[in-house]
Structures are given as C-alpha cells and as structure tokens.
XYZ file of C-alpha atoms in Angstrom:
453
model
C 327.643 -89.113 301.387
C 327.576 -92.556 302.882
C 323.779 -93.254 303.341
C 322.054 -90.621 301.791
C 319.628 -91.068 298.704
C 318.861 -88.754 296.545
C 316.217 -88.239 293.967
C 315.435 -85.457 291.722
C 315.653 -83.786 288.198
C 319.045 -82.390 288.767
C 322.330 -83.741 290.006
C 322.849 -82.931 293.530
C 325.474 -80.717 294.575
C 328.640 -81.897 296.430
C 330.472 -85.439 295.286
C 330.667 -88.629 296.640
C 327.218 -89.281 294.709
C 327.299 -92.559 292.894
C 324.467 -93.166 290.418
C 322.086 -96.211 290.802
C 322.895 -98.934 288.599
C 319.986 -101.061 288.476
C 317.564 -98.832 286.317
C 314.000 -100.401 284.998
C 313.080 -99.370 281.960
C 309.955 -98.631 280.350
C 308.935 -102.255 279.696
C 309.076 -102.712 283.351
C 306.061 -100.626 284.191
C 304.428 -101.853 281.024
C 304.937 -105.463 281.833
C 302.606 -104.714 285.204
C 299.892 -102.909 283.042
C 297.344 -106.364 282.731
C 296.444 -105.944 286.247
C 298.155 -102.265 288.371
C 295.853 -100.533 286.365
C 292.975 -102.085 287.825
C 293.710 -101.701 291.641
C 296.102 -104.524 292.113
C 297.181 -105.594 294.805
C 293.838 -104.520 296.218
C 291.067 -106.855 295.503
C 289.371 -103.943 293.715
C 286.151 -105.102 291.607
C 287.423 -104.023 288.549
C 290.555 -106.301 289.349
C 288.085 -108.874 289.843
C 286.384 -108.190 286.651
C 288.958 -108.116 284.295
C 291.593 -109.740 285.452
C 292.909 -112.022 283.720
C 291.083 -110.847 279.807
C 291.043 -112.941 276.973
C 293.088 -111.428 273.941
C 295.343 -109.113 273.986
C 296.232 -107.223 270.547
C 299.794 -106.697 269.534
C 302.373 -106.395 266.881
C 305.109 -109.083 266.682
C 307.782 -106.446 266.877
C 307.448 -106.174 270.601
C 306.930 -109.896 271.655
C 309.669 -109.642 273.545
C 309.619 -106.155 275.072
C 305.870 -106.227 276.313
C 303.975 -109.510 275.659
C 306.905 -112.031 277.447
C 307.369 -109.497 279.910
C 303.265 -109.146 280.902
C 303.276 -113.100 280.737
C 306.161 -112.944 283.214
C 304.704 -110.368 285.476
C 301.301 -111.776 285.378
C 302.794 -115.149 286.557
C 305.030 -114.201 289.204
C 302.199 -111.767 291.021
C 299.201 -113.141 290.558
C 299.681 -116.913 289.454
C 297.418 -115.938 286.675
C 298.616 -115.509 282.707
C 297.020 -111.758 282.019
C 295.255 -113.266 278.821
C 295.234 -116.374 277.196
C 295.393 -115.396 273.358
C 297.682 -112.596 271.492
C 296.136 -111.554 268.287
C 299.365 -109.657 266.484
C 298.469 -107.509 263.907
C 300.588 -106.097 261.237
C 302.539 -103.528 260.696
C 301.441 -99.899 259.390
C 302.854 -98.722 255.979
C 302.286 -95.884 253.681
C 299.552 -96.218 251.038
C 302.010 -97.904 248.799
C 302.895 -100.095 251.324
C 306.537 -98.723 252.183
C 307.539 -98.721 255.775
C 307.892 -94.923 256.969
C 310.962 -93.417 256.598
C 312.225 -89.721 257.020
C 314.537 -90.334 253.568
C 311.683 -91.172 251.963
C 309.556 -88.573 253.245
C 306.591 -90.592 253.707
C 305.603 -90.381 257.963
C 302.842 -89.460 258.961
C 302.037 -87.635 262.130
C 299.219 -89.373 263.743
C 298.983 -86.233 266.039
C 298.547 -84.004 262.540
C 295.624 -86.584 261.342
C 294.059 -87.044 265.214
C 293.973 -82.872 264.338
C 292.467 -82.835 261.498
C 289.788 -85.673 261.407
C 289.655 -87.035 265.381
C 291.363 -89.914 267.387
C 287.875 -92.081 266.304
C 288.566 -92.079 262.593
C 292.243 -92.830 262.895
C 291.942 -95.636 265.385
C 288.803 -97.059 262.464
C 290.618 -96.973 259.396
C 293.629 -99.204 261.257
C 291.655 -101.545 262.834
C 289.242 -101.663 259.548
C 292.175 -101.352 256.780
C 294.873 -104.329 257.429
C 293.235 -108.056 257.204
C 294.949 -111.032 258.776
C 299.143 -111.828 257.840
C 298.579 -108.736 255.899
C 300.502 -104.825 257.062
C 298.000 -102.062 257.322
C 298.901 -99.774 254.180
C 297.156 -96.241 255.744
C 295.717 -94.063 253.601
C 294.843 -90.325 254.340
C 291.925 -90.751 252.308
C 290.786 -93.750 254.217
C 290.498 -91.257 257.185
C 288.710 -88.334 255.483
C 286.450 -91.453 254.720
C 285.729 -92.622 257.728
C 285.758 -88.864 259.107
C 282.785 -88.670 256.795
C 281.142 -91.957 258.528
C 281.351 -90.548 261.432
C 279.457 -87.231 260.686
C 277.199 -89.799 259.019
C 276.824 -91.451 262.254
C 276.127 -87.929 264.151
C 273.415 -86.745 261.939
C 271.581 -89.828 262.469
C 271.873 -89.699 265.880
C 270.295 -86.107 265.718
C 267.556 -87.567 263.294
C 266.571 -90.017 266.166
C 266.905 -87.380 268.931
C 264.407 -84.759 267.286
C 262.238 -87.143 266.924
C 261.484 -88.738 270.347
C 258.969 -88.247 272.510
C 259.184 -87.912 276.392
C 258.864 -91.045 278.657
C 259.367 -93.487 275.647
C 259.228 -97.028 276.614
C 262.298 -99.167 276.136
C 262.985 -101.789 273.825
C 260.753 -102.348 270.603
C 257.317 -103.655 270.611
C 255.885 -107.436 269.829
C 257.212 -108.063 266.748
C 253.749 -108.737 266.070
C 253.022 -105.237 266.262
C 255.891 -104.207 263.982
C 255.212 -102.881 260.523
C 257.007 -104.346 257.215
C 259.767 -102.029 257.511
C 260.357 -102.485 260.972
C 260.408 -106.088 260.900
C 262.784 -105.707 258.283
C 265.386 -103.724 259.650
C 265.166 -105.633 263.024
C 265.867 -108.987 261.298
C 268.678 -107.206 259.540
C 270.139 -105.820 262.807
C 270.048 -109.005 264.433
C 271.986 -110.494 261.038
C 274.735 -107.786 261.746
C 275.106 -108.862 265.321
C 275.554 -112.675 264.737
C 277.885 -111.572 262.106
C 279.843 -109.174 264.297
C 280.524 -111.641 266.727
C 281.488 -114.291 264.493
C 283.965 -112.415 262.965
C 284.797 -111.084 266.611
C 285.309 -114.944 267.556
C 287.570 -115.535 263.960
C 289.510 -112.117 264.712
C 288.342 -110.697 262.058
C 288.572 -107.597 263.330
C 288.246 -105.624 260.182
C 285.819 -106.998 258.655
C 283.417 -106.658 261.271
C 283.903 -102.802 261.420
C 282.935 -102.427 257.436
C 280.018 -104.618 258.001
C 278.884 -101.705 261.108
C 279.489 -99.420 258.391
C 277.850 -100.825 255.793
C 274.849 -101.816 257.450
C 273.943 -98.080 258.743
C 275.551 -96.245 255.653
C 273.562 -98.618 253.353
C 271.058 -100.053 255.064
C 269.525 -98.369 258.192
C 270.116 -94.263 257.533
C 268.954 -94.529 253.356
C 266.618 -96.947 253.845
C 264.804 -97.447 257.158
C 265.072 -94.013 258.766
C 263.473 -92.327 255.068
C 260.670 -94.838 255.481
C 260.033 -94.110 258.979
C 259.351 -90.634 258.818
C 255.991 -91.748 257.143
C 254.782 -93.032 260.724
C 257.028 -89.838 262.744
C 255.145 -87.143 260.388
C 251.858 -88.823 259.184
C 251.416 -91.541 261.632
C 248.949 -92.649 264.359
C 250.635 -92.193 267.832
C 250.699 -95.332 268.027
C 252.402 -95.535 264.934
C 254.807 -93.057 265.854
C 255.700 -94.652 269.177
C 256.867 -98.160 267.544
C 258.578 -96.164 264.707
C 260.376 -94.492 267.274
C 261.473 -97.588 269.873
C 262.790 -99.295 266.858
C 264.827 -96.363 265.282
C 266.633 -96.082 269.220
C 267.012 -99.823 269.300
C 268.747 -100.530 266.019
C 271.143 -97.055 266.839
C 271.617 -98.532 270.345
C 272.539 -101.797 268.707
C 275.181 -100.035 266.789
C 277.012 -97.725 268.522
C 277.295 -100.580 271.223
C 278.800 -102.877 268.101
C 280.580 -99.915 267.566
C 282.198 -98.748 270.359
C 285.039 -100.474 270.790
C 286.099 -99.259 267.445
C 285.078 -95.395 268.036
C 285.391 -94.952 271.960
C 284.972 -91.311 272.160
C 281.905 -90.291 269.045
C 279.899 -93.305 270.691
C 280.066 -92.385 274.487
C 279.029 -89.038 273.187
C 276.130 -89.852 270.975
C 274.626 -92.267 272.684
C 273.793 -90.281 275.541
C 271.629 -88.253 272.907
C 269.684 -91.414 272.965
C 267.457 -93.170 275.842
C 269.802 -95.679 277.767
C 269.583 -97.614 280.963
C 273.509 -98.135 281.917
C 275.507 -95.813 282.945
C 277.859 -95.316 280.436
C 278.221 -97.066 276.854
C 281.780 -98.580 277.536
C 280.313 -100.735 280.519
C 276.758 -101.066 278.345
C 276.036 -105.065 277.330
C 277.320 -106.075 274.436
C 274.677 -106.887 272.022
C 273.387 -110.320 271.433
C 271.084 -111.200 268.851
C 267.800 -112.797 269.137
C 266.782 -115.455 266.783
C 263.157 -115.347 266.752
C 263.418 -111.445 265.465
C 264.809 -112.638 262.138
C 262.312 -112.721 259.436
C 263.304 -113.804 256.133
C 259.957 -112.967 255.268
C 260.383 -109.800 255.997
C 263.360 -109.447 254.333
C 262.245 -110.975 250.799
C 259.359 -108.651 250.985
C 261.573 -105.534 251.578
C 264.021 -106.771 248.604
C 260.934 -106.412 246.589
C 260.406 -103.007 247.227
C 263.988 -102.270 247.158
C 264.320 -103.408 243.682
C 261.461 -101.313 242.635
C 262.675 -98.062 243.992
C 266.418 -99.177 242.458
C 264.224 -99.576 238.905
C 262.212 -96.309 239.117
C 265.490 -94.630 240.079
C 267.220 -95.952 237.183
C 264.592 -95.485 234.988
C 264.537 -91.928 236.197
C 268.153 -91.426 235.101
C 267.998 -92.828 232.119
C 265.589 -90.625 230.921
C 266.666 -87.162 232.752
C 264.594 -86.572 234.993
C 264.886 -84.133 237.678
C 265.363 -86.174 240.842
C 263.307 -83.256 242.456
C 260.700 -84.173 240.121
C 257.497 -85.923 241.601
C 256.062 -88.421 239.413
C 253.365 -91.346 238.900
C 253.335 -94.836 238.821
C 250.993 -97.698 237.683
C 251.467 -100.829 239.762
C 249.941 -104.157 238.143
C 250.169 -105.670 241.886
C 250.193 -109.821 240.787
C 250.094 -111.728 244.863
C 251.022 -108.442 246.525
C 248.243 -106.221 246.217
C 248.076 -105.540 249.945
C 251.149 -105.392 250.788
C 252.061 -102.581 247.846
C 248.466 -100.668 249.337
C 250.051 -100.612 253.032
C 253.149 -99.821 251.875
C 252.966 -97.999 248.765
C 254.217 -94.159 250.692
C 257.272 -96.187 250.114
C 257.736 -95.244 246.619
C 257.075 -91.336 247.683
C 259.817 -91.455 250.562
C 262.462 -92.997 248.456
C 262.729 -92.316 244.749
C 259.501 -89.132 244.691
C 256.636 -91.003 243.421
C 253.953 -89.978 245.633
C 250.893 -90.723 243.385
C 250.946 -94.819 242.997
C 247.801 -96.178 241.411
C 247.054 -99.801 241.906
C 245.880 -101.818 238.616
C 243.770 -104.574 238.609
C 245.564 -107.926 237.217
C 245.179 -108.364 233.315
C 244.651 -104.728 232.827
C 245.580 -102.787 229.856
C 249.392 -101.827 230.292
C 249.126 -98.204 229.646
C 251.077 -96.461 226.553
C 254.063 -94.366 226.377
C 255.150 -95.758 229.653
C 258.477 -96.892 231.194
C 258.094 -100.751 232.860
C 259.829 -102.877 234.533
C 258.856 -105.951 236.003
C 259.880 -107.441 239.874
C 258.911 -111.108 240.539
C 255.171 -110.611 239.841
C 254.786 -107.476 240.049
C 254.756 -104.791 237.034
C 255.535 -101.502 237.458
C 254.444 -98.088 234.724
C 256.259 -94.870 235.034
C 253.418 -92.936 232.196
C 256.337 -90.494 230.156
C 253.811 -87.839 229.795
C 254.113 -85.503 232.368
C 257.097 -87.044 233.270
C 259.391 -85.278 230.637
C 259.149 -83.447 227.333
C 258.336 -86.617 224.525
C 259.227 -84.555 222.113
C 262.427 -83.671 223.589
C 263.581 -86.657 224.688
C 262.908 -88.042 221.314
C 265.055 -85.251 219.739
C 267.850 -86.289 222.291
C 267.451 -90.435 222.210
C 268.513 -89.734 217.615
C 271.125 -87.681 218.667
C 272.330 -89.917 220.660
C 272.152 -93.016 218.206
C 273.810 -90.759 215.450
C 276.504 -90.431 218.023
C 276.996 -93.941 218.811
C 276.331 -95.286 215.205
C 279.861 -92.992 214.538
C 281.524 -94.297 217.126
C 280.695 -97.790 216.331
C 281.515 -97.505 212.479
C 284.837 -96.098 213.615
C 285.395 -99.214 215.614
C 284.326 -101.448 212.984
C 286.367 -99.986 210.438
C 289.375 -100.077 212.498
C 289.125 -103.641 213.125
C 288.069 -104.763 209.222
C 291.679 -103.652 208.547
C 293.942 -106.687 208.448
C 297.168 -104.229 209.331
C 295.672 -103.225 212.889
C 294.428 -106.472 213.841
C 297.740 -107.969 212.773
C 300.358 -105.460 214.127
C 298.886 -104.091 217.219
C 299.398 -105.984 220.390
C 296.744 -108.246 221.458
C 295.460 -106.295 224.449
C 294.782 -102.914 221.988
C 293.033 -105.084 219.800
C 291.071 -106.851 222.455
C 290.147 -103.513 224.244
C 288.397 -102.126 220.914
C 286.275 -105.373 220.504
C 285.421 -105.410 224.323
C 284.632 -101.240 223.453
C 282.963 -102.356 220.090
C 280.578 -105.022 222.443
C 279.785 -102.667 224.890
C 278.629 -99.592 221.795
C 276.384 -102.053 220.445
C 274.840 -102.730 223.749
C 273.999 -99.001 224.189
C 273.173 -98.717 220.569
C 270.592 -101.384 221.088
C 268.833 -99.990 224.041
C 268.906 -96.925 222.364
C 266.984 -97.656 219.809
C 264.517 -99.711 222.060
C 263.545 -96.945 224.122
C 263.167 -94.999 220.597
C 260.659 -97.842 219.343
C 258.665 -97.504 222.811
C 258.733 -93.884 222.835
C 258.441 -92.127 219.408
C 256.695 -94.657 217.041
C-alpha cells in the first residue's frame, strides 16, 4: 500500500509491497565504528578521549571494505581522520604456511582453540607469531605454549598474593634501601619497559610480546621470586615489606605491558594484586625510570647467575640428585661481602645451603669439582656429594664406550673407498661426529684424572 513501511523478519502479507533498494551493508556500520562506539554525536568523554587514535591495525585484504570507508566516514562527520597510521599485518596460514582451505583440510576453528586454551592465548600467539611483510603461520602448539604462559603467569600472581601483608604501602622503597636482588630485577624491569615501547614505536608488535614473556618466564618467576622468599620466610619485617613492594611492582609492571596482548587473564589477575585505578585497561601505561637502572646491579647478579648455572651443571654432570643438598667452598677474590650477604642465594637456587667462605690463597681443597667466575673460585667437595667409588666405576665405562665409538669412526674414515664414494655431507657429518667424541672423550678422562688418581 501506497505509504506504508514495513519492517520485520517476515514478508508482510498482502501485495503491492516493493522492497527497498538502497540496502547498506555491513561495511557501512563498520565504517562509523572509530567514533559511534564512543558516544558520538554526543560530546561524551570517552569521544573526547579517543577520538581520533593513532594506529589502527589491519590486514591489506580489506583496505577497501573498512579502512577507506572509516577514512571516509571519519571525514565527512567529524572533519577528523579516525587515526593517522594503519599498521597491516599479514595474513594467517597453517603451520606450513598454506592458506586455509576446506580441500585441503587444514582450517582451524578459532572457536574450537578459544575452547580449548582461552581467547588470551589465541589472540598472543597471532600478535607474537607473524613479524613484519611476513603471514602469521599458526601453530596449535604455539597456543598450548602460550596456554602454558599463561598458567605461568597465574601461579605467580598467586605466589605474590599469599604473600602480602595488609595495608602494604605502594610503590617500592629508595632504591637505596633495596637489596642486590631487588635492585637487580628493578633495573631489569625498567630495561623491558624502554624496550617495549621502542618496539611499540617500530611496530614491532611481536617482538615486544616474547620479550614480556621472556623476561617473567626467565627472568623474574626462576630467578627473583626464588630469591625473595629468603626475606618473605626468614626475613626482618622490614625485609619482608621491601621484598614484597617490589615483587607487586615488577607484576604490576607486567601485566600492564601485558594487557593489551591478554585483555581478559590480566584484568583478572591483577585485581589479586594492590592497585590504585580502577580497572587495568584504563591503568597508566608503564614508563620507565632511568635512575632505577643499575648496571651495577646487574653485573653483580650475572655473577651469581653464572655460579648457580656452574654448580647446576656441575651437578648434572656428575648425577646428582637435584633434591640433593650439598656444600660449597667459595675462594671469594673482591667479593667477599657481597657472596656473605648474599650467599642463601646458592641454597634457593641450585640446593647448596652450606657455603663456606675461604680466605684468598687458601689451599684448594681435594677431590673437589671447581669452576672459576671472574675472580671468584668456587669447590663443590665430591665426598658426600656422590659415591667416588661409583662414579669412578661409571666415568671407565663410559670412556670404554666412547673409545668404541670413536675407533669405529676412525676406522671408517682411514678407508679410502668411504671417503671417496660417499657424498660429501656423510663424510663431513662423521668428522663433525668424530670432533665432537673426542671432545667428550677428553673431558672424560679429565674428570677421571681429578677424581680417581
């Protein structure tokens, strides 16, 4: 009928209807996205906020579709571009790096994976897996990866929790007041965020995220939070307290740096922890403070690092039961106070509780395992440690073994028909094999000298 419009999910009844013609599509709605969801045409703060942004993310298969149309938009209703930079990333393949296709039976259902491991782990392996001009080959694996980060990231946060006190005072203490480990790990978070947004500033999105990951997977949760629980459990309060405002800090730094790459696990955990805003997604970004970076600090710590990496080596090497608590001798060269305030180090990390401090040009002890740090010596005494006899037993078995192996090797490669028929690479791959025998061999038979002459 003449006049009449009609609107609804089913055709109307009668005739005389004539359908509309001009029909917006999708894109139309999507074009006004920059700035209707934010209030416009009202003046809403939030419009006033974040309208227009800076960089808006993409892939180039939609330039037309969505960007032009959001420039467009943008222009004609507000004067204003939405954003002055698109960053276009590429597209997502399979592991091999095949595009998705049913014939090849190789989609995957985001929806199956967002079941399985959670929208936060899917949305970090794309933004962490693709690198600039590159496609983002996805992975499952990379997923059940990061799924595993981010359990890494909730036990930590549970760590910290359980270990607060009521009424604790923000932000850290003087720096002055900091401990070695402290200092360290505070100069090290304020590397990560200088690094963060540099990479933020080159679009190197990716990159950034692995360096979040790899600072608290590597850095923060093996290292720092073990060493802390000395102050938590054996502390002064006082002790305790600073121990405690730096562990919050440096997890407050990082779920903040975080955030925008795992929306959902940070809001959640970092209510766990003490926070001032009201919610992490409208929480200052983190900037980092120059005077808290001490390379000092940081030398110092590599020190100690690379004697807990030795002991644990040394540990392997000669079977010992990780479980296993053990003693060590420390000729101390220039660091004698520093390895007397921090020597519970050794007994948090690699379970060498009982260090004994040696005075310089003293008698290196026998039947011991060394090594040697800058100035600093190190003894692991054997006995006690593990069965001499034993081990002894093992360390000739062991040569006999490799001294087969390596005459094998040899033999093959004396004969003039192998070296000369065999392609280059076979006969390349035993000499590189042969190399690497006699390498063993060799240390072998040192730690046999040292340990059963």
């Amino acid at each position: 009928p003449e006049g009449e419009i009609y609107v609804g999910r089913t055709p109307p009844k009668g005739d005389g209807w004539t359908p509309e013609e001009d029909v917006l599509d999708t894109w139309f709605s999507s074009g006004l996205w920059p700035f209707s969801t934010l209030g416009w045409p009202e003046e809403t703060p939030d419009y006033a906020r974040f309208y227009p942004t800076q960089v808006m993310e993409t892939g180039h298969d939609i330039l037309f579709f969505w960007v032009a149309r959001m420039i467009m938009m943008g222009m004609w209703f507000t004067d204003t571009p939405p954003f002055d930079t698109v960053y276009l990333h590429g597209l997502v393949r399979d592991k091999n790096g095949r595009k998705f296709s049913k014939s090849l039976g190789n989609v995957i259902d985001p929806l199956l994976l967002i079941d399985q491991y959670g929208a936060d782990p899917l949305r970090f392996t794309l933004l962490t897996s693709g690198t600039p001009g590159n496609d983002v080959n996805l992975d499952e694996a990379k997923v059940e990866y990061t799924y595993k980060f981010v359990n890494k990231i909730w036990n930590i946060t549970k760590l910290v929790n359980m270990n607060l006190d009521e009424d604790l005072p923000s932000g850290i203490p003087h720096q002055s007041e900091l401990d070695l480990p402290a200092r360290w790990i505070v100069s090290r978070t304020q590397k990560l965020i200088k690094n963060v947004q540099y990479l933020f500033d080159a679009y190197q999105y990716g990159e950034a995220g692995n360096q979040i990951l790899s600072f608290m997977w590597d850095e923060f949760a093996p290292w720092y939070l073990e060493i802390a629980k000395h102050p938590l459990y054996n502390g002064t309060p006082e002790e305790k307290e600073r121990a405690q405002r730096v562990m919050v800090y440096v997890l407050d730094t990082c779920l903040r740096l975080l955030h925008p790459y795992m929306p959902f696990m940070t809001e959640a955990a970092w209510r766990y922890i003490p926070h001032e805003e009201e919610a992490l997604i409208v929480a200052k970004w983190p900037e980092a403070n120059e005077a808290l970076i001490d390379e000092a600090a940081e030398s110092e710590m590599e020190i100690f690092a690379t004697l807990v990496r030795d002991i644990r080596n040394i540990r392997t090497d000669y079977k010992v039961d990780p479980g296993k608590r053990i003693a060590a001798l420390i000729a101390p060269g220039s660091r004698q106070k520093a390895l007397e305030d921090y020597g519970y180090i050794f007994g948090r990390l690699c379970n060498v509780p009982e260090v004994t401090i040696l005075s310089n040009g003293a008698t290196a002890p026998e039947n011991a395992a060394s090594t040697v740090v800058d100035d600093i010596t190190l003894y692991l005494p054997l006995e006690g440690m593990l069965d001499i006899e034993a081990e002894c037993a093992r360390l000739t078995k062991e040569t006999e073994k490799l001294n087969d192996r390596i005459g094998g090797i040899a033999k093959k490669l004396a004969n003039e028909g192998f070296v000369s028929k065999a392609p280059e690479a076979v006969v390349q791959r035993e000499r590189d094999n042969l190399d690497q025998l006699q390498t063993e061999l060799k240390q072998l038979n040192e730690r046999l000298e040292s340990l059963c002459k």
